Amino acid sequence: MGVMSRRVLPVCGNLYCFCPSMRASSRQPVKRYKKLLGEIFPRSQDAEPNDRKIGKLCEYASKNPLRIPKITNYLEQRFYKDLRNVHFGSVKVVLSIYRKLLYSCKEQM
């Protein structure tokens, strides 16, 4: 019992791209706040953060107050990681995001 045909395996091997569980990670949906947070941080340590994106994040957080704990958890983890790795430019960016979030979302926090 349990004999497997060799004809089935090549067909399944060619159809893996249609299977939703085998989808590429780049095709997975990304939460909007994660995308905004990723765009705020500059590529180099000396560059300034993107203030327009910080404003969009604050606007998003004020409209979706249930996302605020997730945003602050991400910022806290990022803060400790950057502090541990001596990336003081990113630490300043995290602090500026916190300041603007506190200013714009007083009622929700």
PDB file of N, CA and C in Angstrom:
ATOM      1  N   MET A   1       0.830  -1.174   0.000  1.00  0.00           N
ATOM      2  CA  MET A   1       0.000   0.000   0.000  1.00  0.00           C
ATOM      3  C   MET A   1       0.879   1.243   0.000  1.00  0.00           C
ATOM      4  N   GLY A   2       0.429   2.297  -0.633  1.00  0.00           N
ATOM      5  CA  GLY A   2       1.179   3.537  -0.631  1.00  0.00           C
ATOM      6  C   GLY A   2       2.203   3.630  -1.740  1.00  0.00           C
ATOM      7  N   VAL A   3       1.946   3.027  -2.899  1.00  0.00           N
ATOM      8  CA  VAL A   3       2.867   3.106  -4.018  1.00  0.00           C
ATOM      9  C   VAL A   3       2.690   4.455  -4.704  1.00  0.00           C
ATOM     10  N   MET A   4       3.795   5.140  -4.929  1.00  0.00           N
ATOM     11  CA  MET A   4       3.743   6.477  -5.528  1.00  0.00           C
ATOM     12  C   MET A   4       4.189   6.389  -6.976  1.00  0.00           C
ATOM     13  N   SER A   5       3.433   6.968  -7.845  1.00  0.00           N
ATOM     14  CA  SER A   5       3.760   6.967  -9.259  1.00  0.00           C
ATOM     15  C   SER A   5       4.832   8.008  -9.543  1.00  0.00           C
ATOM     16  N   ARG A   6       5.755   7.680 -10.418  1.00  0.00           N
ATOM     17  CA  ARG A   6       6.803   8.630 -10.794  1.00  0.00           C
ATOM     18  C   ARG A   6       6.274   9.706 -11.731  1.00  0.00           C
ATOM     19  N   ARG A   7       5.151   9.465 -12.328  1.00  0.00           N
ATOM     20  CA  ARG A   7       4.589  10.453 -13.244  1.00  0.00           C
ATOM     21  C   ARG A   7       4.017  11.663 -12.499  1.00  0.00           C
ATOM     22  N   VAL A   8       3.619  11.495 -11.266  1.00  0.00           N
ATOM     23  CA  VAL A   8       3.005  12.583 -10.504  1.00  0.00           C
ATOM     24  C   VAL A   8       4.049  13.592 -10.037  1.00  0.00           C
ATOM     25  N   LEU A   9       5.212  13.156  -9.630  1.00  0.00           N
ATOM     26  CA  LEU A   9       6.214  14.039  -9.041  1.00  0.00           C
ATOM     27  C   LEU A   9       6.680  15.169  -9.960  1.00  0.00           C
ATOM     28  N   PRO A  10       7.017  14.892 -11.234  1.00  0.00           N
ATOM     29  CA  PRO A  10       7.440  16.026 -12.065  1.00  0.00           C
ATOM     30  C   PRO A  10       6.328  17.058 -12.271  1.00  0.00           C
ATOM     31  N   VAL A  11       5.087  16.630 -12.371  1.00  0.00           N
ATOM     32  CA  VAL A  11       3.982  17.561 -12.566  1.00  0.00           C
ATOM     33  C   VAL A  11       3.830  18.452 -11.338  1.00  0.00           C
ATOM     34  N   CYS A  12       3.871  17.856 -10.143  1.00  0.00           N
ATOM     35  CA  CYS A  12       3.773  18.659  -8.923  1.00  0.00           C
ATOM     36  C   CYS A  12       4.974  19.580  -8.775  1.00  0.00           C
ATOM     37  N   GLY A  13       6.129  19.127  -9.201  1.00  0.00           N
ATOM     38  CA  GLY A  13       7.320  19.950  -9.104  1.00  0.00           C
ATOM     39  C   GLY A  13       7.251  21.184  -9.978  1.00  0.00           C
ATOM     40  N   ASN A  14       6.544  21.085 -11.098  1.00  0.00           N
ATOM     41  CA  ASN A  14       6.413  22.230 -12.002  1.00  0.00           C
ATOM     42  C   ASN A  14       5.289  23.176 -11.595  1.00  0.00           C
ATOM     43  N   LEU A  15       4.354  22.725 -10.778  1.00  0.00           N
ATOM     44  CA  LEU A  15       3.204  23.541 -10.415  1.00  0.00           C
ATOM     45  C   LEU A  15       3.345  24.218  -9.060  1.00  0.00           C
ATOM     46  N   TYR A  16       4.513  24.175  -8.443  1.00  0.00           N
ATOM     47  CA  TYR A  16       4.678  24.749  -7.111  1.00  0.00           C
ATOM     48  C   TYR A  16       4.456  26.255  -7.098  1.00  0.00           C
ATOM     49  N   CYS A  17       4.620  26.926  -8.224  1.00  0.00           N
ATOM     50  CA  CYS A  17       4.451  28.375  -8.248  1.00  0.00           C
ATOM     51  C   CYS A  17       2.982  28.781  -8.113  1.00  0.00           C
ATOM     52  N   PHE A  18       2.058  27.860  -8.353  1.00  0.00           N
ATOM     53  CA  PHE A  18       0.636  28.167  -8.210  1.00  0.00           C
ATOM     54  C   PHE A  18       0.100  27.881  -6.817  1.00  0.00           C
ATOM     55  N   CYS A  19       0.877  27.204  -6.022  1.00  0.00           N
ATOM     56  CA  CYS A  19       0.442  26.853  -4.673  1.00  0.00           C
ATOM     57  C   CYS A  19       0.592  28.068  -3.758  1.00  0.00           C
ATOM     58  N   PRO A  20      -0.483  28.515  -3.069  1.00  0.00           N
ATOM     59  CA  PRO A  20      -0.380  29.721  -2.243  1.00  0.00           C
ATOM     60  C   PRO A  20       0.557  29.572  -1.050  1.00  0.00           C
ATOM     61  N   SER A  21       0.730  28.363  -0.553  1.00  0.00           N
ATOM     62  CA  SER A  21       1.625  28.190   0.587  1.00  0.00           C
ATOM     63  C   SER A  21       3.090  28.284   0.184  1.00  0.00           C
ATOM     64  N   MET A  22       3.397  28.123  -1.078  1.00  0.00           N
ATOM     65  CA  MET A  22       4.777  28.180  -1.553  1.00  0.00           C
ATOM     66  C   MET A  22       5.074  29.517  -2.224  1.00  0.00           C
ATOM     67  N   ARG A  23       4.261  30.533  -1.952  1.00  0.00           N
ATOM     68  CA  ARG A  23       4.432  31.844  -2.565  1.00  0.00           C
ATOM     69  C   ARG A  23       5.732  32.495  -2.083  1.00  0.00           C
ATOM     70  N   ALA A  24       6.337  33.278  -2.931  1.00  0.00           N
ATOM     71  CA  ALA A  24       7.573  33.978  -2.566  1.00  0.00           C
ATOM     72  C   ALA A  24       7.295  34.984  -1.460  1.00  0.00           C
ATOM     73  N   SER A  25       8.276  35.217  -0.605  1.00  0.00           N
ATOM     74  CA  SER A  25       8.087  36.136   0.519  1.00  0.00           C
ATOM     75  C   SER A  25       7.889  37.580   0.047  1.00  0.00           C
ATOM     76  N   SER A  26       8.383  37.912  -1.133  1.00  0.00           N
ATOM     77  CA  SER A  26       8.207  39.267  -1.630  1.00  0.00           C
ATOM     78  C   SER A  26       6.756  39.532  -2.022  1.00  0.00           C
ATOM     79  N   ARG A  27       5.967  38.487  -2.190  1.00  0.00           N
ATOM     80  CA  ARG A  27       4.572  38.657  -2.566  1.00  0.00           C
ATOM     81  C   ARG A  27       3.644  38.663  -1.356  1.00  0.00           C
ATOM     82  N   GLN A  28       4.207  38.487  -0.156  1.00  0.00           N
ATOM     83  CA  GLN A  28       3.399  38.522   1.057  1.00  0.00           C
ATOM     84  C   GLN A  28       3.001  39.961   1.350  1.00  0.00           C
ATOM     85  N   PRO A  29       1.787  40.178   1.837  1.00  0.00           N
ATOM     86  CA  PRO A  29       1.378  41.551   2.154  1.00  0.00           C
ATOM     87  C   PRO A  29       2.170  42.110   3.328  1.00  0.00           C
ATOM     88  N   VAL A  30       2.462  43.400   3.264  1.00  0.00           N
ATOM     89  CA  VAL A  30       3.213  44.078   4.312  1.00  0.00           C
ATOM     90  C   VAL A  30       2.282  45.091   4.965  1.00  0.00           C
ATOM     91  N   LYS A  31       2.284  45.132   6.293  1.00  0.00           N
ATOM     92  CA  LYS A  31       1.459  46.097   6.999  1.00  0.00           C
ATOM     93  C   LYS A  31       1.911  47.506   6.638  1.00  0.00           C
ATOM     94  N   ARG A  32       0.964  48.419   6.574  1.00  0.00           N
ATOM     95  CA  ARG A  32       1.275  49.785   6.138  1.00  0.00           C
ATOM     96  C   ARG A  32       2.220  50.475   7.107  1.00  0.00           C
ATOM     97  N   TYR A  33       2.041  50.255   8.417  1.00  0.00           N
ATOM     98  CA  TYR A  33       2.913  50.926   9.379  1.00  0.00           C
ATOM     99  C   TYR A  33       4.343  50.415   9.278  1.00  0.00           C
ATOM    100  N   LYS A  34       4.525  49.141   8.930  1.00  0.00           N
ATOM    101  CA  LYS A  34       5.884  48.616   8.767  1.00  0.00           C
ATOM    102  C   LYS A  34       6.554  49.228   7.545  1.00  0.00           C
ATOM    103  N   LYS A  35       5.772  49.426   6.503  1.00  0.00           N
ATOM    104  CA  LYS A  35       6.320  50.061   5.299  1.00  0.00           C
ATOM    105  C   LYS A  35       6.701  51.510   5.584  1.00  0.00           C
ATOM    106  N   LEU A  36       5.833  52.226   6.305  1.00  0.00           N
ATOM    107  CA  LEU A  36       6.133  53.621   6.647  1.00  0.00           C
ATOM    108  C   LEU A  36       7.363  53.717   7.543  1.00  0.00           C
ATOM    109  N   LEU A  37       7.462  52.823   8.523  1.00  0.00           N
ATOM    110  CA  LEU A  37       8.619  52.854   9.420  1.00  0.00           C
ATOM    111  C   LEU A  37       9.907  52.557   8.663  1.00  0.00           C
ATOM    112  N   GLY A  38       9.851  51.635   7.723  1.00  0.00           N
ATOM    113  CA  GLY A  38      11.030  51.317   6.935  1.00  0.00           C
ATOM    114  C   GLY A  38      11.486  52.461   6.053  1.00  0.00           C
ATOM    115  N   GLU A  39      10.536  53.278   5.586  1.00  0.00           N
ATOM    116  CA  GLU A  39      10.878  54.392   4.708  1.00  0.00           C
ATOM    117  C   GLU A  39      11.380  55.613   5.476  1.00  0.00           C
ATOM    118  N   ILE A  40      11.108  55.685   6.766  1.00  0.00           N
ATOM    119  CA  ILE A  40      11.521  56.848   7.559  1.00  0.00           C
ATOM    120  C   ILE A  40      13.024  56.850   7.794  1.00  0.00           C
ATOM    121  N   PHE A  41      13.576  55.688   8.105  1.00  0.00           N
ATOM    122  CA  PHE A  41      14.987  55.617   8.476  1.00  0.00           C
ATOM    123  C   PHE A  41      15.881  55.808   7.259  1.00  0.00           C
ATOM    124  N   PRO A  42      16.866  56.707   7.353  1.00  0.00           N
ATOM    125  CA  PRO A  42      17.769  56.947   6.208  1.00  0.00           C
ATOM    126  C   PRO A  42      18.740  55.789   6.020  1.00  0.00           C
ATOM    127  N   ARG A  43      19.263  55.678   4.830  1.00  0.00           N
ATOM    128  CA  ARG A  43      20.215  54.592   4.518  1.00  0.00           C
ATOM    129  C   ARG A  43      21.557  54.819   5.219  1.00  0.00           C
ATOM    130  N   SER A  44      21.995  56.063   5.302  1.00  0.00           N
ATOM    131  CA  SER A  44      23.274  56.355   5.957  1.00  0.00           C
ATOM    132  C   SER A  44      23.022  56.967   7.331  1.00  0.00           C
ATOM    133  N   GLN A  45      24.007  56.889   8.186  1.00  0.00           N
ATOM    134  CA  GLN A  45      23.881  57.381   9.551  1.00  0.00           C
ATOM    135  C   GLN A  45      23.831  58.909   9.626  1.00  0.00           C
ATOM    136  N   ASP A  46      24.450  59.581   8.662  1.00  0.00           N
ATOM    137  CA  ASP A  46      24.536  61.042   8.709  1.00  0.00           C
ATOM    138  C   ASP A  46      23.317  61.739   8.119  1.00  0.00           C
ATOM    139  N   ALA A  47      22.510  61.025   7.347  1.00  0.00           N
ATOM    140  CA  ALA A  47      21.372  61.649   6.670  1.00  0.00           C
ATOM    141  C   ALA A  47      20.238  61.925   7.659  1.00  0.00           C
ATOM    142  N   GLU A  48      19.391  62.859   7.277  1.00  0.00           N
ATOM    143  CA  GLU A  48      18.243  63.237   8.102  1.00  0.00           C
ATOM    144  C   GLU A  48      17.077  62.274   7.839  1.00  0.00           C
ATOM    145  N   PRO A  49      16.204  62.093   8.830  1.00  0.00           N
ATOM    146  CA  PRO A  49      15.028  61.239   8.596  1.00  0.00           C
ATOM    147  C   PRO A  49      14.040  61.924   7.665  1.00  0.00           C
ATOM    148  N   ASN A  50      13.183  61.154   7.075  1.00  0.00           N
ATOM    149  CA  ASN A  50      12.181  61.676   6.145  1.00  0.00           C
ATOM    150  C   ASN A  50      11.000  62.220   6.950  1.00  0.00           C
ATOM    151  N   ASP A  51      10.940  63.545   7.097  1.00  0.00           N
ATOM    152  CA  ASP A  51       9.893  64.180   7.915  1.00  0.00           C
ATOM    153  C   ASP A  51       8.499  63.985   7.332  1.00  0.00           C
ATOM    154  N   ARG A  52       8.406  63.937   6.022  1.00  0.00           N
ATOM    155  CA  ARG A  52       7.106  63.732   5.390  1.00  0.00           C
ATOM    156  C   ARG A  52       6.539  62.354   5.751  1.00  0.00           C
ATOM    157  N   LYS A  53       7.406  61.347   5.772  1.00  0.00           N
ATOM    158  CA  LYS A  53       6.976  59.995   6.133  1.00  0.00           C
ATOM    159  C   LYS A  53       6.631  59.908   7.620  1.00  0.00           C
ATOM    160  N   ILE A  54       7.338  60.668   8.453  1.00  0.00           N
ATOM    161  CA  ILE A  54       7.000  60.694   9.886  1.00  0.00           C
ATOM    162  C   ILE A  54       5.606  61.287  10.064  1.00  0.00           C
ATOM    163  N   GLY A  55       5.301  62.329   9.304  1.00  0.00           N
ATOM    164  CA  GLY A  55       3.966  62.922   9.342  1.00  0.00           C
ATOM    165  C   GLY A  55       2.895  61.935   8.898  1.00  0.00           C
ATOM    166  N   LYS A  56       3.202  61.157   7.852  1.00  0.00           N
ATOM    167  CA  LYS A  56       2.250  60.149   7.387  1.00  0.00           C
ATOM    168  C   LYS A  56       2.044  59.067   8.446  1.00  0.00           C
ATOM    169  N   LEU A  57       3.116  58.681   9.134  1.00  0.00           N
ATOM    170  CA  LEU A  57       3.000  57.683  10.191  1.00  0.00           C
ATOM    171  C   LEU A  57       2.152  58.214  11.336  1.00  0.00           C
ATOM    172  N   CYS A  58       2.344  59.470  11.706  1.00  0.00           N
ATOM    173  CA  CYS A  58       1.546  60.067  12.786  1.00  0.00           C
ATOM    174  C   CYS A  58       0.077  60.154  12.382  1.00  0.00           C
ATOM    175  N   GLU A  59      -0.176  60.498  11.142  1.00  0.00           N
ATOM    176  CA  GLU A  59      -1.557  60.557  10.650  1.00  0.00           C
ATOM    177  C   GLU A  59      -2.187  59.162  10.656  1.00  0.00           C
ATOM    178  N   TYR A  60      -1.415  58.162  10.219  1.00  0.00           N
ATOM    179  CA  TYR A  60      -1.896  56.780  10.222  1.00  0.00           C
ATOM    180  C   TYR A  60      -2.196  56.308  11.643  1.00  0.00           C
ATOM    181  N   ALA A  61      -1.315  56.648  12.580  1.00  0.00           N
ATOM    182  CA  ALA A  61      -1.503  56.230  13.971  1.00  0.00           C
ATOM    183  C   ALA A  61      -2.706  56.918  14.599  1.00  0.00           C
ATOM    184  N   SER A  62      -2.963  58.165  14.235  1.00  0.00           N
ATOM    185  CA  SER A  62      -4.125  58.856  14.797  1.00  0.00           C
ATOM    186  C   SER A  62      -5.429  58.291  14.248  1.00  0.00           C
ATOM    187  N   LYS A  63      -5.415  57.802  13.010  1.00  0.00           N
ATOM    188  CA  LYS A  63      -6.613  57.199  12.425  1.00  0.00           C
ATOM    189  C   LYS A  63      -6.806  55.749  12.855  1.00  0.00           C
ATOM    190  N   ASN A  64      -5.716  55.056  13.194  1.00  0.00           N
ATOM    191  CA  ASN A  64      -5.763  53.647  13.603  1.00  0.00           C
ATOM    192  C   ASN A  64      -5.117  53.489  14.976  1.00  0.00           C
ATOM    193  N   PRO A  65      -5.816  53.853  16.041  1.00  0.00           N
ATOM    194  CA  PRO A  65      -5.196  53.810  17.370  1.00  0.00           C
ATOM    195  C   PRO A  65      -4.846  52.403  17.855  1.00  0.00           C
ATOM    196  N   LEU A  66      -5.425  51.374  17.253  1.00  0.00           N
ATOM    197  CA  LEU A  66      -5.076  50.014  17.657  1.00  0.00           C
ATOM    198  C   LEU A  66      -3.676  49.613  17.187  1.00  0.00           C
ATOM    199  N   ARG A  67      -3.134  50.338  16.237  1.00  0.00           N
ATOM    200  CA  ARG A  67      -1.783  50.049  15.730  1.00  0.00           C
ATOM    201  C   ARG A  67      -0.691  50.724  16.563  1.00  0.00           C
ATOM    202  N   ILE A  68      -1.049  51.643  17.423  1.00  0.00           N
ATOM    203  CA  ILE A  68      -0.044  52.385  18.188  1.00  0.00           C
ATOM    204  C   ILE A  68       0.833  51.463  19.039  1.00  0.00           C
ATOM    205  N   PRO A  69       0.269  50.464  19.755  1.00  0.00           N
ATOM    206  CA  PRO A  69       1.161  49.569  20.519  1.00  0.00           C
ATOM    207  C   PRO A  69       2.149  48.813  19.641  1.00  0.00           C
ATOM    208  N   LYS A  70       1.732  48.408  18.445  1.00  0.00           N
ATOM    209  CA  LYS A  70       2.646  47.691  17.548  1.00  0.00           C
ATOM    210  C   LYS A  70       3.747  48.617  17.045  1.00  0.00           C
ATOM    211  N   ILE A  71       3.372  49.857  16.742  1.00  0.00           N
ATOM    212  CA  ILE A  71       4.365  50.828  16.277  1.00  0.00           C
ATOM    213  C   ILE A  71       5.380  51.115  17.374  1.00  0.00           C
ATOM    214  N   THR A  72       4.895  51.329  18.601  1.00  0.00           N
ATOM    215  CA  THR A  72       5.812  51.647  19.699  1.00  0.00           C
ATOM    216  C   THR A  72       6.677  50.448  20.071  1.00  0.00           C
ATOM    217  N   ASN A  73       6.138  49.234  19.973  1.00  0.00           N
ATOM    218  CA  ASN A  73       6.963  48.043  20.228  1.00  0.00           C
ATOM    219  C   ASN A  73       8.087  47.932  19.217  1.00  0.00           C
ATOM    220  N   TYR A  74       7.774  48.188  17.936  1.00  0.00           N
ATOM    221  CA  TYR A  74       8.805  48.156  16.902  1.00  0.00           C
ATOM    222  C   TYR A  74       9.868  49.219  17.171  1.00  0.00           C
ATOM    223  N   LEU A  75       9.424  50.428  17.518  1.00  0.00           N
ATOM    224  CA  LEU A  75      10.384  51.507  17.775  1.00  0.00           C
ATOM    225  C   LEU A  75      11.252  51.200  18.991  1.00  0.00           C
ATOM    226  N   GLU A  76      10.661  50.592  20.016  1.00  0.00           N
ATOM    227  CA  GLU A  76      11.434  50.244  21.209  1.00  0.00           C
ATOM    228  C   GLU A  76      12.496  49.200  20.888  1.00  0.00           C
ATOM    229  N   GLN A  77      12.123  48.169  20.120  1.00  0.00           N
ATOM    230  CA  GLN A  77      13.097  47.144  19.729  1.00  0.00           C
ATOM    231  C   GLN A  77      14.194  47.745  18.864  1.00  0.00           C
ATOM    232  N   ARG A  78      13.808  48.605  17.953  1.00  0.00           N
ATOM    233  CA  ARG A  78      14.792  49.253  17.075  1.00  0.00           C
ATOM    234  C   ARG A  78      15.733  50.145  17.877  1.00  0.00           C
ATOM    235  N   PHE A  79      15.183  50.857  18.863  1.00  0.00           N
ATOM    236  CA  PHE A  79      15.975  51.740  19.709  1.00  0.00           C
ATOM    237  C   PHE A  79      17.047  50.951  20.452  1.00  0.00           C
ATOM    238  N   TYR A  80      16.661  49.853  21.106  1.00  0.00           N
ATOM    239  CA  TYR A  80      17.625  49.061  21.862  1.00  0.00           C
ATOM    240  C   TYR A  80      18.653  48.395  20.954  1.00  0.00           C
ATOM    241  N   LYS A  81      18.223  47.951  19.771  1.00  0.00           N
ATOM    242  CA  LYS A  81      19.163  47.321  18.843  1.00  0.00           C
ATOM    243  C   LYS A  81      20.193  48.327  18.350  1.00  0.00           C
ATOM    244  N   ASP A  82      19.728  49.535  17.990  1.00  0.00           N
ATOM    245  CA  ASP A  82      20.646  50.558  17.498  1.00  0.00           C
ATOM    246  C   ASP A  82      21.561  51.072  18.601  1.00  0.00           C
ATOM    247  N   LEU A  83      21.053  51.148  19.812  1.00  0.00           N
ATOM    248  CA  LEU A  83      21.876  51.570  20.940  1.00  0.00           C
ATOM    249  C   LEU A  83      22.973  50.545  21.224  1.00  0.00           C
ATOM    250  N   ARG A  84      22.606  49.276  21.137  1.00  0.00           N
ATOM    251  CA  ARG A  84      23.570  48.192  21.368  1.00  0.00           C
ATOM    252  C   ARG A  84      24.648  48.180  20.291  1.00  0.00           C
ATOM    253  N   ASN A  85      24.255  48.503  19.042  1.00  0.00           N
ATOM    254  CA  ASN A  85      25.207  48.478  17.926  1.00  0.00           C
ATOM    255  C   ASN A  85      25.861  49.831  17.663  1.00  0.00           C
ATOM    256  N   VAL A  86      25.663  50.786  18.554  1.00  0.00           N
ATOM    257  CA  VAL A  86      26.255  52.123  18.504  1.00  0.00           C
ATOM    258  C   VAL A  86      25.909  52.840  17.196  1.00  0.00           C
ATOM    259  N   HIS A  87      24.632  52.816  16.818  1.00  0.00           N
ATOM    260  CA  HIS A  87      24.121  53.554  15.665  1.00  0.00           C
ATOM    261  C   HIS A  87      23.335  54.744  16.203  1.00  0.00           C
ATOM    262  N   PHE A  88      24.057  55.788  16.586  1.00  0.00           N
ATOM    263  CA  PHE A  88      23.421  56.917  17.251  1.00  0.00           C
ATOM    264  C   PHE A  88      22.543  57.742  16.314  1.00  0.00           C
ATOM    265  N   GLY A  89      22.813  57.704  15.020  1.00  0.00           N
ATOM    266  CA  GLY A  89      21.954  58.404  14.063  1.00  0.00           C
ATOM    267  C   GLY A  89      20.556  57.811  14.051  1.00  0.00           C
ATOM    268  N   SER A  90      20.459  56.494  14.073  1.00  0.00           N
ATOM    269  CA  SER A  90      19.152  55.832  14.093  1.00  0.00           C
ATOM    270  C   SER A  90      18.448  56.031  15.425  1.00  0.00           C
ATOM    271  N   VAL A  91      19.214  56.133  16.501  1.00  0.00           N
ATOM    272  CA  VAL A  91      18.621  56.385  17.812  1.00  0.00           C
ATOM    273  C   VAL A  91      17.951  57.759  17.817  1.00  0.00           C
ATOM    274  N   LYS A  92      18.608  58.747  17.202  1.00  0.00           N
ATOM    275  CA  LYS A  92      18.014  60.087  17.109  1.00  0.00           C
ATOM    276  C   LYS A  92      16.732  60.069  16.285  1.00  0.00           C
ATOM    277  N   VAL A  93      16.711  59.252  15.237  1.00  0.00           N
ATOM    278  CA  VAL A  93      15.518  59.143  14.406  1.00  0.00           C
ATOM    279  C   VAL A  93      14.365  58.555  15.223  1.00  0.00           C
ATOM    280  N   VAL A  94      14.636  57.507  15.997  1.00  0.00           N
ATOM    281  CA  VAL A  94      13.601  56.884  16.821  1.00  0.00           C
ATOM    282  C   VAL A  94      13.057  57.893  17.824  1.00  0.00           C
ATOM    283  N   LEU A  95      13.933  58.662  18.440  1.00  0.00           N
ATOM    284  CA  LEU A  95      13.485  59.653  19.412  1.00  0.00           C
ATOM    285  C   LEU A  95      12.646  60.749  18.767  1.00  0.00           C
ATOM    286  N   SER A  96      13.008  61.147  17.552  1.00  0.00           N
ATOM    287  CA  SER A  96      12.201  62.170  16.872  1.00  0.00           C
ATOM    288  C   SER A  96      10.830  61.612  16.482  1.00  0.00           C
ATOM    289  N   ILE A  97      10.766  60.342  16.107  1.00  0.00           N
ATOM    290  CA  ILE A  97       9.468  59.716  15.795  1.00  0.00           C
ATOM    291  C   ILE A  97       8.607  59.666  17.045  1.00  0.00           C
ATOM    292  N   TYR A  98       9.202  59.261  18.174  1.00  0.00           N
ATOM    293  CA  TYR A  98       8.460  59.215  19.436  1.00  0.00           C
ATOM    294  C   TYR A  98       7.920  60.599  19.803  1.00  0.00           C
ATOM    295  N   ARG A  99       8.756  61.613  19.661  1.00  0.00           N
ATOM    296  CA  ARG A  99       8.338  62.969  20.009  1.00  0.00           C
ATOM    297  C   ARG A  99       7.139  63.403  19.176  1.00  0.00           C
ATOM    298  N   LYS A 100       7.199  63.152  17.867  1.00  0.00           N
ATOM    299  CA  LYS A 100       6.094  63.558  16.999  1.00  0.00           C
ATOM    300  C   LYS A 100       4.849  62.717  17.232  1.00  0.00           C
ATOM    301  N   LEU A 101       5.029  61.434  17.551  1.00  0.00           N
ATOM    302  CA  LEU A 101       3.868  60.589  17.869  1.00  0.00           C
ATOM    303  C   LEU A 101       3.191  61.065  19.149  1.00  0.00           C
ATOM    304  N   LEU A 102       3.991  61.402  20.153  1.00  0.00           N
ATOM    305  CA  LEU A 102       3.413  61.890  21.407  1.00  0.00           C
ATOM    306  C   LEU A 102       2.682  63.208  21.204  1.00  0.00           C
ATOM    307  N   TYR A 103       3.219  64.044  20.352  1.00  0.00           N
ATOM    308  CA  TYR A 103       2.607  65.354  20.102  1.00  0.00           C
ATOM    309  C   TYR A 103       1.291  65.199  19.333  1.00  0.00           C
ATOM    310  N   SER A 104       1.277  64.305  18.337  1.00  0.00           N
ATOM    311  CA  SER A 104       0.088  64.219  17.488  1.00  0.00           C
ATOM    312  C   SER A 104      -0.970  63.238  17.988  1.00  0.00           C
ATOM    313  N   CYS A 105      -0.594  62.280  18.820  1.00  0.00           N
ATOM    314  CA  CYS A 105      -1.544  61.255  19.281  1.00  0.00           C
ATOM    315  C   CYS A 105      -1.658  61.262  20.797  1.00  0.00           C
ATOM    316  N   LYS A 106      -1.816  62.423  21.392  1.00  0.00           N
ATOM    317  CA  LYS A 106      -1.922  62.519  22.853  1.00  0.00           C
ATOM    318  C   LYS A 106      -3.123  61.761  23.373  1.00  0.00           C
ATOM    319  N   GLU A 107      -4.268  61.920  22.719  1.00  0.00           N
ATOM    320  CA  GLU A 107      -5.504  61.327  23.208  1.00  0.00           C
ATOM    321  C   GLU A 107      -5.467  59.797  23.141  1.00  0.00           C
ATOM    322  N   GLN A 108      -4.877  59.244  22.077  1.00  0.00           N
ATOM    323  CA  GLN A 108      -4.857  57.798  21.901  1.00  0.00           C
ATOM    324  C   GLN A 108      -3.848  57.112  22.811  1.00  0.00           C
ATOM    325  N   MET A 109      -2.796  57.823  23.184  1.00  0.00           N
ATOM    326  CA  MET A 109      -1.768  57.214  24.025  1.00  0.00           C
ATOM    327  C   MET A 109      -2.152  57.426  25.462  1.00  0.00           C
TER     328      MET A 109
END
